[in-house]
Short mmCIF file of C-alpha atoms in Angstrom, two decimals:
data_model
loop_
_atom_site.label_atom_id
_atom_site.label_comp_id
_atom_site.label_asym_id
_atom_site.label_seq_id
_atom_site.Cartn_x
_atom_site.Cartn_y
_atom_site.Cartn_z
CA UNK A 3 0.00 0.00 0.00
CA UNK A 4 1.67 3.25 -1.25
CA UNK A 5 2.48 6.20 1.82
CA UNK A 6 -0.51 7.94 2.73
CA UNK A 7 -3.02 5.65 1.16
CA UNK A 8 -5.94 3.21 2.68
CA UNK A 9 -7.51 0.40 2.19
CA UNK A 10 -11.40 0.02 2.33
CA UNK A 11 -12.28 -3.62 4.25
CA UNK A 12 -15.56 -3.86 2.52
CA UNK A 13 -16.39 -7.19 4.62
CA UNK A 14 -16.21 -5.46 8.01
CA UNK A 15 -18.28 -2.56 6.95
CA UNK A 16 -20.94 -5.18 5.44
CA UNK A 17 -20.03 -7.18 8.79
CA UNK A 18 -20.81 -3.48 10.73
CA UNK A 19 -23.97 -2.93 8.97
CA UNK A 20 -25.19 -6.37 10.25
CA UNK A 21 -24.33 -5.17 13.34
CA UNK A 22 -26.43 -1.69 12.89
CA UNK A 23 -29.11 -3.33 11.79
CA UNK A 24 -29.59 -5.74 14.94
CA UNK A 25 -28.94 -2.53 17.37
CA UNK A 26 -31.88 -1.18 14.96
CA UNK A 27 -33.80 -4.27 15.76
CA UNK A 28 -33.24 -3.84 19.32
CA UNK A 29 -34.75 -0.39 19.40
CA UNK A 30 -37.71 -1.59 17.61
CA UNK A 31 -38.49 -4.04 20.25
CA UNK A 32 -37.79 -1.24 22.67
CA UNK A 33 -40.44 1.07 20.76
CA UNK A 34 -43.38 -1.49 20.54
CA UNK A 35 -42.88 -2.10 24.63
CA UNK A 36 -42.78 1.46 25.04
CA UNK A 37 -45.89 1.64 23.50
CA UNK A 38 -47.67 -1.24 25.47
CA UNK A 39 -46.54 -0.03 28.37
CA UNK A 40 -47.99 3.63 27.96
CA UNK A 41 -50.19 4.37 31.09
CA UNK A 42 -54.11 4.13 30.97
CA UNK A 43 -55.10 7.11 32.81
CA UNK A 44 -58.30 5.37 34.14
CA UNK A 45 -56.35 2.63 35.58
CA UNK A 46 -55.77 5.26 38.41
CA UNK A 47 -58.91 6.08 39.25
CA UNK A 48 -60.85 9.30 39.95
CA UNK A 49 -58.64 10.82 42.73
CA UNK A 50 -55.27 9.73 41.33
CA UNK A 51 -56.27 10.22 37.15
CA UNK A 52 -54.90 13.74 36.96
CA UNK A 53 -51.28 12.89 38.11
CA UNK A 54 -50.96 9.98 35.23
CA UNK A 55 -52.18 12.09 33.25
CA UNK A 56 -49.40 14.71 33.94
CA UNK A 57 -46.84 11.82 32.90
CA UNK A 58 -48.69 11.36 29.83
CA UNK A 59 -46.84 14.15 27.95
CA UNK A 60 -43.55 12.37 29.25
CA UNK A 61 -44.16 9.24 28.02
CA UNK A 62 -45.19 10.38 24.45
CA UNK A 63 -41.65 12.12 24.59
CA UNK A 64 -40.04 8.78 25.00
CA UNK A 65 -41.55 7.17 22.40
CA UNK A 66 -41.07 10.04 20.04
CA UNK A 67 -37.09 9.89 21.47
CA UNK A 68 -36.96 5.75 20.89
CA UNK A 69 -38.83 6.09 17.00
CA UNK A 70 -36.06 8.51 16.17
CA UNK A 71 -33.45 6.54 17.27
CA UNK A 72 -34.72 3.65 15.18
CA UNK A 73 -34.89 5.58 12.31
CA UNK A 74 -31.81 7.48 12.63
CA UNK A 75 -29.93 3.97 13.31
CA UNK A 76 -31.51 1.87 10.24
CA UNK A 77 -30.62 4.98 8.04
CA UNK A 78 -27.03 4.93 9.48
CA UNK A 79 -26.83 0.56 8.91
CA UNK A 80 -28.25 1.75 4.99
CA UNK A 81 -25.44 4.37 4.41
CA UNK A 82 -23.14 2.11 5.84
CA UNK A 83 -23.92 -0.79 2.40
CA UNK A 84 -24.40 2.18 0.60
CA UNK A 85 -21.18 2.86 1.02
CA UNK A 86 -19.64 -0.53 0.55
CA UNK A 87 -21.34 -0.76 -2.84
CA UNK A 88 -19.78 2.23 -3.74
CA UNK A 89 -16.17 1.50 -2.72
CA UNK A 90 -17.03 -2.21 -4.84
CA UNK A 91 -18.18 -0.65 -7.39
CA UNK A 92 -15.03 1.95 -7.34
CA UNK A 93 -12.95 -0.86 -7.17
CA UNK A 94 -14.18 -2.76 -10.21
CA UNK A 95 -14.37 0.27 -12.28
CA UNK A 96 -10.56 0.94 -11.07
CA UNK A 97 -9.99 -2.63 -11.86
CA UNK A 98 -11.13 -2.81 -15.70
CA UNK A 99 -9.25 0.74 -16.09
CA UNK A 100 -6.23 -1.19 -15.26
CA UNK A 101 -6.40 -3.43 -16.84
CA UNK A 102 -7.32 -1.45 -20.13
CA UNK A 103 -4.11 0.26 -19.51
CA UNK A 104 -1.93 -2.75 -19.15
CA UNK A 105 -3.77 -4.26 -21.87
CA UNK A 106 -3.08 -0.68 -24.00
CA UNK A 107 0.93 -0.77 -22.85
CA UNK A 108 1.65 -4.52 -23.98
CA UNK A 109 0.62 -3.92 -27.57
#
């Protein structure tokens, strides 16, 4: 590898998006119990309704904070094979140029 270059391991990225993707999996399961356990404000009664009902705004916040987080992590686990198909792609297209050229100097 010439000075100052790098090398792209297109495997461990594709092995890291695997990765992203169960984390995003994760958070999914996390977002559907959220949701089931959201508080029924009847479940408190006359006399004690108006206090679950003051967490109410709270919990919709979490929920809200957990659906971003999915999304924001399956988008990340996309651009992450997004980008390997790129570098592949780069590397076939610098492959056949190559080999164009070497085919170009031995004639």
């Amino acid at each position: 590898m010439p000075e100052g270059g790098y090398e792209v391991l297109q495997d461990e990225l594709g092995t890291h998006a695997g990765k992203v993707d169960a984390l995003a999996g994760r958070l999914k399961t996390a977002v559907a119990a959220a949701r089931q356990v959201t508080m029924d404000n009847s479940a408190y009664g006359v006399i004690c309704q108006p206090f679950a009902m003051l967490l109410d705004p709270f919990e919709q916040w979490g929920v809200k904070a957990l659906e971003k987080a999915e999304e924001s992590v399956e988008g990340t686990a996309g651009k992450v094979r997004d980008a390997v198909k790129a570098y592949s792609g780069r590397d076939e297209d610098a492959s056949k140029d190559l080999k164009k050229a070497g085919g170009d100097l031995s004639a």
